[in-house]
Short mmCIF file of C-alpha atoms and ligand atoms in Angstrom, two decimals:
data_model
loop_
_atom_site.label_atom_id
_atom_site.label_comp_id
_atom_site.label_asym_id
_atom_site.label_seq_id
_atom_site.Cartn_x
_atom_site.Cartn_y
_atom_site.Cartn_z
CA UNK A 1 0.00 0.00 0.00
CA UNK A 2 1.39 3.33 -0.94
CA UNK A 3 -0.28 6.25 1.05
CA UNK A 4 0.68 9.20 -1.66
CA UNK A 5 -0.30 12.48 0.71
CA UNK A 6 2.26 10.74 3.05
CA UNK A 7 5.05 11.08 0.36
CA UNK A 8 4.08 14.19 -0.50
CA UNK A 9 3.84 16.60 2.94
CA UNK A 10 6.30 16.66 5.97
CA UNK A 11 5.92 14.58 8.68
CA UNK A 12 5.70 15.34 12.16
CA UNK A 13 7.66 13.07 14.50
CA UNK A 14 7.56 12.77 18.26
CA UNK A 15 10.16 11.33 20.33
CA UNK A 16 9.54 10.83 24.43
CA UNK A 17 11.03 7.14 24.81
CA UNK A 18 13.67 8.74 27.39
CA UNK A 19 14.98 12.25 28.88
CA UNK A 20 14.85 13.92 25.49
CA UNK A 21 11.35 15.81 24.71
CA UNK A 22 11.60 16.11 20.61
CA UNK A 23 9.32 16.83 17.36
CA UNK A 24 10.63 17.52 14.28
CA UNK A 25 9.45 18.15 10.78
CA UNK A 26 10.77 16.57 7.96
CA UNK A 27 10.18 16.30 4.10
CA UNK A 28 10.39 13.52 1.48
CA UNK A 29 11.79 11.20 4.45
CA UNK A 30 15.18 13.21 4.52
CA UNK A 31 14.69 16.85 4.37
CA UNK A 32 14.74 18.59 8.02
CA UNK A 33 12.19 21.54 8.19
CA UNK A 34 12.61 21.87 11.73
CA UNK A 35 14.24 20.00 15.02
CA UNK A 36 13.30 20.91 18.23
CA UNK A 37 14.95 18.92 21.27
CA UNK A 38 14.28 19.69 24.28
CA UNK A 39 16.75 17.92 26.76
CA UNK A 40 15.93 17.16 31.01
CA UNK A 41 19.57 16.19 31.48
CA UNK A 42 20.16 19.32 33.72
CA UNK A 43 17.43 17.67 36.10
CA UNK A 44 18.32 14.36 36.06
CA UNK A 45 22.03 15.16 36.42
CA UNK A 46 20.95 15.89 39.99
CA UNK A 47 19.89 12.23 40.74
CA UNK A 48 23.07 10.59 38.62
CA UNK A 49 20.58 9.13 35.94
CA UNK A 50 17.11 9.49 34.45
CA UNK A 51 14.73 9.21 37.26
CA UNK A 52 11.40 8.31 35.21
CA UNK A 53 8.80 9.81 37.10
CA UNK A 54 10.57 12.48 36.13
CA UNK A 55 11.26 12.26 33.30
CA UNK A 56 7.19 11.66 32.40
CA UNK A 57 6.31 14.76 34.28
CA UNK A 58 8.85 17.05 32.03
CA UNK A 59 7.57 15.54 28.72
CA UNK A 60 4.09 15.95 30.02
CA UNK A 61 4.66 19.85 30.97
CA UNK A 62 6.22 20.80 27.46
CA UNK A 63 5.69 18.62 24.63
CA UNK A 64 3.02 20.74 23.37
CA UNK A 65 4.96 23.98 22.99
CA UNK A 66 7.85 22.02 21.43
CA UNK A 67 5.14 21.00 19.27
CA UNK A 68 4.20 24.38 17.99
CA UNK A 69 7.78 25.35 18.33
CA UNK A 70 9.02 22.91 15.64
CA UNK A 71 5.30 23.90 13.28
CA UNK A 72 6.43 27.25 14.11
CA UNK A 73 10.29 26.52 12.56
CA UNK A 74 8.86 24.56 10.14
CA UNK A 75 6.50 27.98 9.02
CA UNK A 76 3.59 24.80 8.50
CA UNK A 77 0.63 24.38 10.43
CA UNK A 78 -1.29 21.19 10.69
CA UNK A 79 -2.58 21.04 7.52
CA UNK A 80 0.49 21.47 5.79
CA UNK A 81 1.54 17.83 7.28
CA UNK A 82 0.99 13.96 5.59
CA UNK A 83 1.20 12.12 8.87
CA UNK A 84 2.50 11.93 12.30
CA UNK A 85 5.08 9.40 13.85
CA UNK A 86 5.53 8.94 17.22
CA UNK A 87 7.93 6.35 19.23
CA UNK A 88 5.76 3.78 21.15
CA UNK A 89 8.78 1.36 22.38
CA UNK A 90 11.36 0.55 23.59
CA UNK A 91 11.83 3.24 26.36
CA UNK A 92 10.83 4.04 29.69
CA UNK A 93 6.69 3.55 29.73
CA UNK A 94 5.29 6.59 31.79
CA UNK A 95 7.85 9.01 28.87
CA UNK A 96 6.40 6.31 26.19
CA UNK A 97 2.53 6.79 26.88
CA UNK A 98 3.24 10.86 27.06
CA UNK A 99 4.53 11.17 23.31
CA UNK A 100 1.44 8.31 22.39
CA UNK A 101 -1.11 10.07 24.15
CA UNK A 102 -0.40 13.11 22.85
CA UNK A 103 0.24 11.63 19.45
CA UNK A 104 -3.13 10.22 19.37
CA UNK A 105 -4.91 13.70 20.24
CA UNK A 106 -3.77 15.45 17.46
CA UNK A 107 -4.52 12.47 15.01
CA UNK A 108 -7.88 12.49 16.54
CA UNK A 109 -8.02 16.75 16.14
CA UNK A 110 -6.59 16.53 12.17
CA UNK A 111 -7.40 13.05 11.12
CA UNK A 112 -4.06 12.53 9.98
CA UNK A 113 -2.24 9.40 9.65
CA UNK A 114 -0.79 8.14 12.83
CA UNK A 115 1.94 5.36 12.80
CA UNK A 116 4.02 4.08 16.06
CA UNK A 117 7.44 3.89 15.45
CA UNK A 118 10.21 1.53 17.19
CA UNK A 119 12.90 3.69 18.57
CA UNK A 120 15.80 1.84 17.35
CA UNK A 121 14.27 1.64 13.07
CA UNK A 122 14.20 5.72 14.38
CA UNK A 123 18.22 5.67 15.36
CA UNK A 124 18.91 3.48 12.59
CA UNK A 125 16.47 6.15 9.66
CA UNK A 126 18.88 9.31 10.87
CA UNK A 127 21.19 7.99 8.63
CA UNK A 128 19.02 9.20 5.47
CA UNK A 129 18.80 12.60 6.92
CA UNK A 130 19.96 15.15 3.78
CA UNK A 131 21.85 16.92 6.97
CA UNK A 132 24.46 13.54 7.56
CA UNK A 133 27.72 14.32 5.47
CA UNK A 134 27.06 11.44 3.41
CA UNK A 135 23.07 10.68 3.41
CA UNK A 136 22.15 6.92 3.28
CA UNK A 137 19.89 6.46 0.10
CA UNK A 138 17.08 3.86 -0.28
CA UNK A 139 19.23 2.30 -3.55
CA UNK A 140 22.33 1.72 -1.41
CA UNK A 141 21.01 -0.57 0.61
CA UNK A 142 21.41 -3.48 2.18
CA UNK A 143 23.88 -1.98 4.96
CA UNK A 144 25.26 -3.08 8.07
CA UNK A 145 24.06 -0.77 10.71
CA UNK A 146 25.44 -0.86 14.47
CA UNK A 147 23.06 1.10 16.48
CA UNK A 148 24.80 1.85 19.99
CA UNK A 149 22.60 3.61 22.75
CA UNK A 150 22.20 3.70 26.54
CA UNK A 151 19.47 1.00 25.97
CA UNK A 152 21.12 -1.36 22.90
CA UNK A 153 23.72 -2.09 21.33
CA UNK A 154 22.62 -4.01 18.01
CA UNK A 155 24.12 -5.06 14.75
CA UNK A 156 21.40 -5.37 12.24
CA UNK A 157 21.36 -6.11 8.05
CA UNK A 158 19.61 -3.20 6.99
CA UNK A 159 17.18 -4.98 3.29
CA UNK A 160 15.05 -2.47 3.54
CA UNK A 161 14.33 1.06 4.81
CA UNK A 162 11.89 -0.61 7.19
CA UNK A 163 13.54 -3.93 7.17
CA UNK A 164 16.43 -5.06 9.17
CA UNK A 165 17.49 -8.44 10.37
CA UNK A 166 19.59 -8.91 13.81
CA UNK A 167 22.67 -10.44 13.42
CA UNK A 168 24.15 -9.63 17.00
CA UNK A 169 23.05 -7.63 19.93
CA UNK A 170 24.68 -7.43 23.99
CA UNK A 171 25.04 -9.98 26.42
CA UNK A 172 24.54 -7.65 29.32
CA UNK A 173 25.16 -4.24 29.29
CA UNK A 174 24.65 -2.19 26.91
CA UNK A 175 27.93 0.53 25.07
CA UNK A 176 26.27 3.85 27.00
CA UNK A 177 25.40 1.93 29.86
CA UNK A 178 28.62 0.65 30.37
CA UNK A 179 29.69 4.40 29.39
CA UNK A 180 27.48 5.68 32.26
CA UNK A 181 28.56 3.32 34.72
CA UNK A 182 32.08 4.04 33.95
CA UNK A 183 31.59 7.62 34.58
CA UNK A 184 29.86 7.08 37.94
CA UNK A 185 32.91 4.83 39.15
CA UNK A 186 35.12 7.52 38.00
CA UNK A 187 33.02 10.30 39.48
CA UNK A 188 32.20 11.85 36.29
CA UNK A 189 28.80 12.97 36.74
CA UNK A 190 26.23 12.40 33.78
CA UNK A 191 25.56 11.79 31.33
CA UNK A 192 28.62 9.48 30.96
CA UNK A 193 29.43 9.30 27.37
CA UNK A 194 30.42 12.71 26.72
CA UNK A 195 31.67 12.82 30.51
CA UNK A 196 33.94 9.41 29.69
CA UNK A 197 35.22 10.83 26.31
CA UNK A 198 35.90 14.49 27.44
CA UNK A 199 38.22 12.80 30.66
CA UNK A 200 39.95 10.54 28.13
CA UNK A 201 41.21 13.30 25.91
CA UNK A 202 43.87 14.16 28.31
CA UNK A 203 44.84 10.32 29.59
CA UNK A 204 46.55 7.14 27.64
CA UNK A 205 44.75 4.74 26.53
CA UNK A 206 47.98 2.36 27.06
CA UNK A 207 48.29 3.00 30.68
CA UNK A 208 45.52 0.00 31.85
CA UNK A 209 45.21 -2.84 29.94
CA UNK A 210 41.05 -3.38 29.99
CA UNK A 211 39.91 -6.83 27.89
CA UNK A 212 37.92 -6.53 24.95
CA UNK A 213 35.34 -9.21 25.98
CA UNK A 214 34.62 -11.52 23.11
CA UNK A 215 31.53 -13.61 22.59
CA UNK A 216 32.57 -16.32 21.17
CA UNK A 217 31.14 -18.05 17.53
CA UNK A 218 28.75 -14.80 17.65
CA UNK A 219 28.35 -10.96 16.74
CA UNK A 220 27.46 -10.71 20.06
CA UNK A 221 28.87 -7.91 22.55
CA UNK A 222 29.23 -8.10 26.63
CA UNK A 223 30.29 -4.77 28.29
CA UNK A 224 29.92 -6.13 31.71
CA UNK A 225 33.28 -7.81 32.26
CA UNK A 226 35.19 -4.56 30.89
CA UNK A 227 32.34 -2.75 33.58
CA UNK A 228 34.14 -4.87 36.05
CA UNK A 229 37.35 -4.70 35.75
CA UNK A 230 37.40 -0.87 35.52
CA UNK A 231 36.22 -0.91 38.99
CA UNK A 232 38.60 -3.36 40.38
CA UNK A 233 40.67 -1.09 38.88
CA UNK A 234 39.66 1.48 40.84
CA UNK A 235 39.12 -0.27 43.91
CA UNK A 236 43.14 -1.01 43.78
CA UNK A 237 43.98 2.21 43.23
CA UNK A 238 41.94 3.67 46.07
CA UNK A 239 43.00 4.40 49.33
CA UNK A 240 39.95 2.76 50.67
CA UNK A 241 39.43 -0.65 49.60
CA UNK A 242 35.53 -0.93 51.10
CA UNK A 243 32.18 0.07 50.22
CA UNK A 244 31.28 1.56 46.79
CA UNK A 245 34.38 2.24 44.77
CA UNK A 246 35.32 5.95 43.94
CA UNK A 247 37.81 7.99 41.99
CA UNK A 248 37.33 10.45 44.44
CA UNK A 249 41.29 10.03 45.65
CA UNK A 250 42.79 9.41 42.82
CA UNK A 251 44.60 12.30 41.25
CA UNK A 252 43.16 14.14 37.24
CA UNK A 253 45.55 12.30 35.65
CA UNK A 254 44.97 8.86 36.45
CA UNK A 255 41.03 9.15 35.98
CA UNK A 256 41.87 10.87 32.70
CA UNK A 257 44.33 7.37 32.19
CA UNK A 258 41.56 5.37 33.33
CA UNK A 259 38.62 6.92 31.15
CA UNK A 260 41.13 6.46 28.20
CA UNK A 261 41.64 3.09 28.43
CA UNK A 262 38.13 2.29 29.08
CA UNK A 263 36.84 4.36 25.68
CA UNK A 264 39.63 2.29 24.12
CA UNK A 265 38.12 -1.09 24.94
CA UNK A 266 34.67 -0.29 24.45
CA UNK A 267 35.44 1.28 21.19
CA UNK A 268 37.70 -1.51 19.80
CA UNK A 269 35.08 -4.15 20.87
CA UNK A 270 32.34 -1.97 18.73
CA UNK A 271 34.71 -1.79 15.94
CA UNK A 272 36.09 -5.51 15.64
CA UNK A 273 32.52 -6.94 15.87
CA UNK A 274 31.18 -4.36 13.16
CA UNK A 275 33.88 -5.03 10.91
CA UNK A 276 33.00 -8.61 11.29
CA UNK A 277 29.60 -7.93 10.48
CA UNK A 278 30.87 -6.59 7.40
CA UNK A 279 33.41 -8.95 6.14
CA UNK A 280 30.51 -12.19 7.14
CA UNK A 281 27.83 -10.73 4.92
CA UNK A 282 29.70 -9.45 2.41
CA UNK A 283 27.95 -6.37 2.47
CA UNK A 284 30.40 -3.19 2.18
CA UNK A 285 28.04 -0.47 3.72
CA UNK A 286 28.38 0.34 7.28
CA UNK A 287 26.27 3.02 9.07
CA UNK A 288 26.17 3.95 12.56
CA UNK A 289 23.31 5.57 15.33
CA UNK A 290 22.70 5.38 18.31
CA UNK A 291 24.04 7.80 21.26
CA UNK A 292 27.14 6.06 21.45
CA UNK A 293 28.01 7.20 17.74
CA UNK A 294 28.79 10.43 18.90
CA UNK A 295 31.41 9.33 20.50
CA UNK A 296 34.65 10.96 18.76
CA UNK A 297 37.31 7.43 19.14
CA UNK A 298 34.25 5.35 17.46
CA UNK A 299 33.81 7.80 14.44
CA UNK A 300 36.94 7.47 13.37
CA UNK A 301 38.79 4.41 13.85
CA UNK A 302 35.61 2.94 12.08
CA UNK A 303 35.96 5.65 9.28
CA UNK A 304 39.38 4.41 9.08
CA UNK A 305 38.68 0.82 9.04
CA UNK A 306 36.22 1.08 6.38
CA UNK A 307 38.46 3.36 4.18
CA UNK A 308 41.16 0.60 4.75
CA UNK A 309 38.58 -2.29 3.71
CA UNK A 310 36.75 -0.23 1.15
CA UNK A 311 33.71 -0.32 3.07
CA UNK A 312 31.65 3.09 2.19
CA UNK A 313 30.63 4.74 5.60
CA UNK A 314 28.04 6.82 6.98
CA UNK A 315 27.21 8.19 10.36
CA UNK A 316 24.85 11.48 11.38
CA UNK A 317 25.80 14.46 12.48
CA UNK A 318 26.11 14.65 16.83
CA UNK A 319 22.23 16.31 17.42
CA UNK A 320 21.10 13.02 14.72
CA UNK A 321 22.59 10.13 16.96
CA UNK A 322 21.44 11.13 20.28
CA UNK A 323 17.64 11.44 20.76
CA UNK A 324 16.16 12.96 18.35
CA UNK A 325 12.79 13.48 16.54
CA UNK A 326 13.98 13.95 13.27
CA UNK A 327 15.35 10.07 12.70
CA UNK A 328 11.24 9.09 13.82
CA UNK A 329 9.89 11.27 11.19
CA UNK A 330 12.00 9.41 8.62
CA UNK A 331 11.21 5.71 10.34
CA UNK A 332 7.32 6.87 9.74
CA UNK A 333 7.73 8.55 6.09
CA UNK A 334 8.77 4.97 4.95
CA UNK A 335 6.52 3.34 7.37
CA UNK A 336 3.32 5.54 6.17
CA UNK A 337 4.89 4.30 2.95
CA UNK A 338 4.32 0.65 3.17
CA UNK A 339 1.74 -0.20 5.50
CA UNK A 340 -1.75 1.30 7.10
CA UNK A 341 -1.36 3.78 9.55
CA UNK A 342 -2.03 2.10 12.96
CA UNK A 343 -3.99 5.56 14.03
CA UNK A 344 -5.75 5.01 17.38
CA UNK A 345 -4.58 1.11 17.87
CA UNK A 346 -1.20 2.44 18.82
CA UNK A 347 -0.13 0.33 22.03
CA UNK A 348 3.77 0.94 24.07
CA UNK A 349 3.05 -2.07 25.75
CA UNK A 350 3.55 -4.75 22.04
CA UNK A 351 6.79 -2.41 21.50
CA UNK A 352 8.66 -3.20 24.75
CA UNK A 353 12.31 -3.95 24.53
CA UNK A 354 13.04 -7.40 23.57
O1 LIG B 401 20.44 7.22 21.86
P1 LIG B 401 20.49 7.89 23.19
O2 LIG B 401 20.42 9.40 23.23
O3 LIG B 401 19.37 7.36 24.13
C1 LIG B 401 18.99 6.02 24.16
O4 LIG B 401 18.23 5.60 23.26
O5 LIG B 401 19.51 5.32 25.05
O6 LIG B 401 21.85 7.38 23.88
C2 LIG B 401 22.23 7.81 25.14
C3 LIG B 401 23.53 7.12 25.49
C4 LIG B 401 23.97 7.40 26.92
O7 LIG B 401 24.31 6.17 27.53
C5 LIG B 401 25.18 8.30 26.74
O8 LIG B 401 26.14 8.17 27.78
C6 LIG B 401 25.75 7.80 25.42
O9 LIG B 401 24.60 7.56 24.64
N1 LIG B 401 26.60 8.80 24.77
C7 LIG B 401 27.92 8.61 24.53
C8 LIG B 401 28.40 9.82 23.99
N2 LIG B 401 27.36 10.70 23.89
C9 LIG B 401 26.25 10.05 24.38
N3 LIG B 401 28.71 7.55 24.77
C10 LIG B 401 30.02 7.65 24.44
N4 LIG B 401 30.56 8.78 23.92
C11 LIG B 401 29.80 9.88 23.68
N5 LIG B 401 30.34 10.96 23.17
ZN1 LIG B 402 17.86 6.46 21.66
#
């Protein structure tokens, strides 16, 4: 089924799965009229990590005037849309229902299309955003995409704009969780990714040797042993060898030392398994998403890996991997594309995490 008016007019998208509150307008499924993100991290900084009562209340007190914020960027009003895509799963439920509910209202108020969108099809569809330095096209596919967030950390065979198939995923933990928990060991603050990757810029990688845990037979990841041994790590070093482990004595150097060689492992783990990916399915398109692709170290040793195996690469600009409403937009331009629109059936609770 091929719903034309979607094709034709922008589509809103809505994006509440976590601490981000996001709508965005875009055109033809890669043109960005307008992106507004509106970002609790300030609040949940206080607590060390997103506290979701919270987190529901905040979406709940502004997503409607980042609505008309991004119509009002966008110069469109409601009319001037084809459909609306919201993220129903998976995320944190009270932030899910907030973005659904809300979602549903204005279908309801301007009868137009509604589809649900899964939030990691929304990390991987950034990638055909005309704003990435080199957009992913609908004829280049199938690609290897690696989408790496504080929730997942997935390889997937990209047939499709709405098609993928999982070819490895984590054990445990997933990249920015293991990011975050790093940075609360090494008294960091949050969130941890950027904290992490800021510390290691001034400490060598070289100076602990971290593993780079290896599932074996599989395309599978496990953060949780590196996790571990980054706070034995710490524990040794400390002055204090009981209770919760801190970085608190330990002088700017070492943490930055420490940070380093964590981003090191983590990063050459993400690397070695996507470049696996590659070289098993003989596909030579890699794209990455996901928080964790803003992470500096992971941009470009895989940008140099793929140059090395001729292996064309793409990855969205910073504001494109982290949450964002622009990459649901795209998800529901190809979705609106190929199916019905689900409208007022749309249910958080059938797209909980796996
Ligand atoms: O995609 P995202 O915004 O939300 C989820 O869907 O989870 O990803 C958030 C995750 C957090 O764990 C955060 O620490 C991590 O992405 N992150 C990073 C960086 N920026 C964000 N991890 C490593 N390096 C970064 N520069
Ligand atoms: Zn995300």
């Amino acid at each position: 089924m091929t719903c034309t008016s979607a094709s034709e007019k922008p589509i809103l998208g809505i994006e509440t799965s976590c601490d981000e509150t996001a709508v965005a307008v875009v055109a033809g499924g890669r043109r960005v009229v307008s992106s507004v993100i509106a970002s609790q991290e300030q609040i949940h900084a206080l607590f060390g990590g997103v506290v979701p009562e919270i987190a529901s209340r905040q979406h709940t007190e502004i997503l409607v005037s980042v609505t008309e914020q991004a119509l009002q960027e966008a110069s469109s009003t409601w009319s001037d849309l084809g459909g609306i895509a919201v993220t129903n799963g998976p995320g944190l439920i009270g932030s899910l229902l907030v973005g659904v509910s809300s979602a549903k209202a204005y279908h309801a108020a301007t009868g137009l299309p509604l589809v649900g969108v899964n939030h990691l099809q929304a990390h991987v569809s950034a990638n055909f955003a005309d704003v990435c330095d080199i957009p992913l096209h609908e004829a280049d596919l199938p690609a290897i995409c690696l989408v790496v967030s504080g929730g997942h950390t997935d390889l997937m065979l990209l047939r499709q704009p709405t098609q993928y198939e999982l070819l490895g995923m984590t054990r445990d933990d997933a990249a920015g969780e293991a990011f975050d928990k790093a940075a609360r060991v090494l008294d960091l603050g949050y969130p941890g990714g950027p904290a992490v990757s800021q510390a290691a810029e001034l400490g060598d990688p070289a100076a602990f040797a971290f593993p780079r845990p290896q599932v074996a037979d599989t395309l599978d990841f496990s953060f949780s042993g590196l996790k571990t041994a980054l706070i034995r790590q710490v524990q040794q070093l400390s002055p204090q060898k009981q209770g919760r482990p801190s970085a608190k004595h330990l002088d700017r150097q070492t943490v930055a030392d420490l940070a380093a060689a964590f981003q090191a492992a983590a990063v050459d783990t993400l690397v070695r398994n996507s470049m696996e990916a590659v070289k098993q399915t003989g596909v030579a398109r890699l794209a990455i998403s996901g928080g964790v692709a803003a992470n500096q170290l992971l941009r470009e040793r895989l940008s140099h890996q793929c140059k090395l195996a001729g292996v064309a690469f793409h990855c969205p600009p910073l504001e494109l991997c982290t949450d964002n409403a622009v990459m649901v937009a795209i998800a529901g331009y190809h979705m609106l594309r190929t199916r019905e629109p689900d409208n007022l059936n749309l249910d958080v609770f059938s797209a909980m995490p796996r």
